Rosetta silent file (secondary structure, phi, psi, omega in degrees, C-alpha in Angstrom):
SEQUENCE: MRMPEAPSTVLPVFAYGLGMAGTLTLVDLLLVRLRGHLEARATKASPRHHRAVRLLSRIGPTATALLVIAVGVGLTARAVTGSV
SCORE:     score description
SCORE:     0.000 S_00000001
   1 L     0.000  130.031 -177.226   -9.969  -25.204   18.068 S_00000001
   2 L   -89.935  137.527  178.148   -6.375  -24.359   18.906 S_00000001
   3 L   -76.385  140.786  177.594   -4.323  -22.132   16.604 S_00000001
   4 L   -68.427  154.849  178.616   -1.059  -23.644   15.329 S_00000001
   5 L   -70.920  148.255 -174.314    2.159  -22.187   16.616 S_00000001
   6 H   -57.975  -48.636 -176.949    3.761  -19.530   14.431 S_00000001
   7 H   -61.083  -33.786 -177.734    7.072  -21.279   13.603 S_00000001
   8 H   -73.195  -19.419  177.836    5.346  -24.427   12.382 S_00000001
   9 H  -100.475  -27.838 -176.544    3.243  -22.451    9.898 S_00000001
  10 H   -80.302  -38.190 -175.896    5.729  -19.766    8.876 S_00000001
  11 H   -61.659  -44.817  177.491    8.705  -21.989    8.072 S_00000001
  12 H   -64.145  -36.174  177.763    7.058  -23.985    5.255 S_00000001
  13 H   -66.107  -42.330  177.882    5.766  -20.758    3.675 S_00000001
  14 H   -62.625  -44.564  179.272    9.226  -19.213    3.957 S_00000001
  15 H   -63.709  -40.521  177.682   10.841  -22.310    2.419 S_00000001
  16 H   -61.929  -43.869  179.192    8.303  -22.309   -0.407 S_00000001
  17 H   -61.764  -42.202  177.425    9.049  -18.641   -1.099 S_00000001
  18 H   -63.720  -42.420  178.243   12.783  -19.289   -1.219 S_00000001
  19 H   -63.665  -41.150  179.205   12.294  -22.230   -3.553 S_00000001
  20 H   -66.300  -42.423  178.728   10.045  -20.217   -5.841 S_00000001
  21 H   -62.529  -42.586  178.140   12.494  -17.309   -5.921 S_00000001
  22 H   -63.669  -42.228  179.568   15.358  -19.656   -6.772 S_00000001
  23 H   -64.246  -46.160 -179.936   13.368  -21.368   -9.504 S_00000001
  24 H   -64.818  -36.382  177.745   12.278  -18.090  -11.102 S_00000001
  25 H   -65.526  -43.808  179.064   15.830  -16.747  -10.978 S_00000001
  26 H   -62.906  -44.579  179.195   17.185  -19.869  -12.671 S_00000001
  27 H   -62.975  -41.217  178.616   14.512  -19.760  -15.388 S_00000001
  28 H   -61.467  -44.685  178.872   15.200  -16.058  -15.977 S_00000001
  29 H   -63.672  -38.979  177.401   18.925  -16.686  -16.396 S_00000001
  30 H   -65.346  -39.976  179.150   18.240  -19.526  -18.815 S_00000001
  31 H   -66.856  -36.333  177.104   15.886  -17.338  -20.866 S_00000001
  32 H   -63.689  -43.188  178.001   18.475  -14.564  -21.061 S_00000001
  33 H   -65.183  -40.232  178.927   21.036  -17.050  -22.391 S_00000001
  34 H   -63.340  -41.622  179.695   18.483  -18.466  -24.845 S_00000001
  35 H   -61.220  -45.653  178.220   17.647  -14.986  -26.103 S_00000001
  36 H   -61.329  -40.286  178.538   21.310  -14.219  -26.739 S_00000001
  37 H   -64.161  -44.697 -179.733   21.724  -17.545  -28.519 S_00000001
  38 H   -65.697  -39.681  178.860   18.669  -16.932  -30.721 S_00000001
  39 H   -66.889  -36.134  177.612   19.779  -13.415  -31.611 S_00000001
  40 H   -66.638  -39.711  178.414   23.249  -14.671  -32.556 S_00000001
  41 H   -70.757  -31.873 -177.697   21.728  -17.342  -34.798 S_00000001
  42 H   -67.014  -31.417  179.321   19.296  -14.845  -36.318 S_00000001
  43 H   -67.961  -23.958  178.716   22.117  -12.677  -37.634 S_00000001
  44 H   -90.596  -12.624 -175.031   23.342  -15.686  -39.629 S_00000001
  45 L   -90.766 -176.041 -179.667   19.846  -16.616  -40.865 S_00000001
  46 L   -69.163  159.610  178.788   17.654  -15.192  -43.568 S_00000001
  47 H   -59.617  -33.721  179.590   16.129  -11.709  -43.163 S_00000001
  48 H   -65.078  -45.295  178.857   12.670  -13.236  -42.685 S_00000001
  49 H   -64.789  -38.092  179.918   13.887  -15.395  -39.793 S_00000001
  50 H   -62.226  -40.875  178.356   15.735  -12.401  -38.335 S_00000001
  51 H   -63.684  -39.963 -179.692   12.499  -10.348  -38.275 S_00000001
  52 H   -65.010  -41.275  179.643   10.656  -13.139  -36.473 S_00000001
  53 H   -67.949  -40.330  177.332   13.322  -13.407  -33.787 S_00000001
  54 H   -62.786  -41.171  178.808   13.375   -9.632  -33.306 S_00000001
  55 H   -63.283  -45.939  178.289    9.587   -9.604  -32.953 S_00000001
  56 H   -63.823  -37.494  178.445    9.671  -12.427  -30.390 S_00000001
  57 H   -66.190  -32.761 -177.893   12.487  -10.700  -28.505 S_00000001
  58 H   -79.714  -44.118 -175.598   10.478   -7.503  -28.380 S_00000001
  59 H   -95.587  -13.654 -177.881    7.025   -8.856  -27.406 S_00000001
  60 H   -57.104  -51.632 -179.583    8.111  -11.976  -25.519 S_00000001
  61 H   -61.588  -39.997  179.524    8.809  -10.362  -22.130 S_00000001
  62 H   -67.428  -43.441  179.554    5.561   -8.358  -22.213 S_00000001
  63 H   -63.531  -40.085  178.527    3.495  -11.374  -23.267 S_00000001
  64 H   -65.217  -43.768  178.765    5.054  -13.483  -20.522 S_00000001
  65 H   -61.745  -41.773  178.222    4.401  -10.795  -17.900 S_00000001
  66 H   -64.425  -37.435  177.631    0.765  -10.518  -18.997 S_00000001
  67 H   -65.170  -43.172  178.437    0.375  -14.285  -18.776 S_00000001
  68 H   -62.580  -42.352  178.413    1.804  -14.336  -15.239 S_00000001
  69 H   -63.880  -43.638 -179.782   -0.555  -11.517  -14.208 S_00000001
  70 H   -61.827  -43.557  178.223   -3.562  -13.285  -15.752 S_00000001
  71 H   -64.874  -41.188  178.629   -2.774  -16.538  -13.934 S_00000001
  72 H   -62.888  -43.114  177.837   -2.243  -14.633  -10.678 S_00000001
  73 H   -64.585  -41.487  178.130   -5.559  -12.812  -11.019 S_00000001
  74 H   -62.799  -44.255  178.082   -7.303  -16.089  -11.810 S_00000001
  75 H   -65.021  -38.899  178.182   -5.807  -17.839   -8.799 S_00000001
  76 H   -64.983  -42.894  179.373   -6.685  -14.895   -6.565 S_00000001
  77 H   -62.731  -40.469  177.500  -10.268  -14.888   -7.826 S_00000001
  78 H   -64.279  -39.325  179.519  -10.550  -18.629   -7.122 S_00000001
  79 H   -68.136  -39.463 -178.288   -9.179  -18.137   -3.614 S_00000001
  80 H   -69.110  -41.122 -178.057  -11.530  -15.241   -2.862 S_00000001
  81 H   -80.502  -15.211  179.024  -14.617  -17.034   -4.141 S_00000001
  82 L    82.034    7.791  177.372  -13.614  -20.283   -2.447 S_00000001
  83 L   -80.174  150.556 -177.807  -13.927  -22.368   -5.601 S_00000001
  84 L  -109.673    0.000    0.000  -11.420  -25.142   -6.142 S_00000001
């Protein structure tokens, strides 16, 4: 069995990485704008609503990071064990 040439295997991986980086950057910028919008609306809302938005603003980034790590660990475990 012949090994594929390096450029034909590296370029799609490189393109995928660039696309993923661009997508994550765009989503991050949108979330930052959404957070600012929600905090601005919360100051005009009731104190109960304001507390909920502050709580989500505080735990949201950590919860999202933990979710990304959990999915990454799960995908890695599937790749290592060879299950599909």
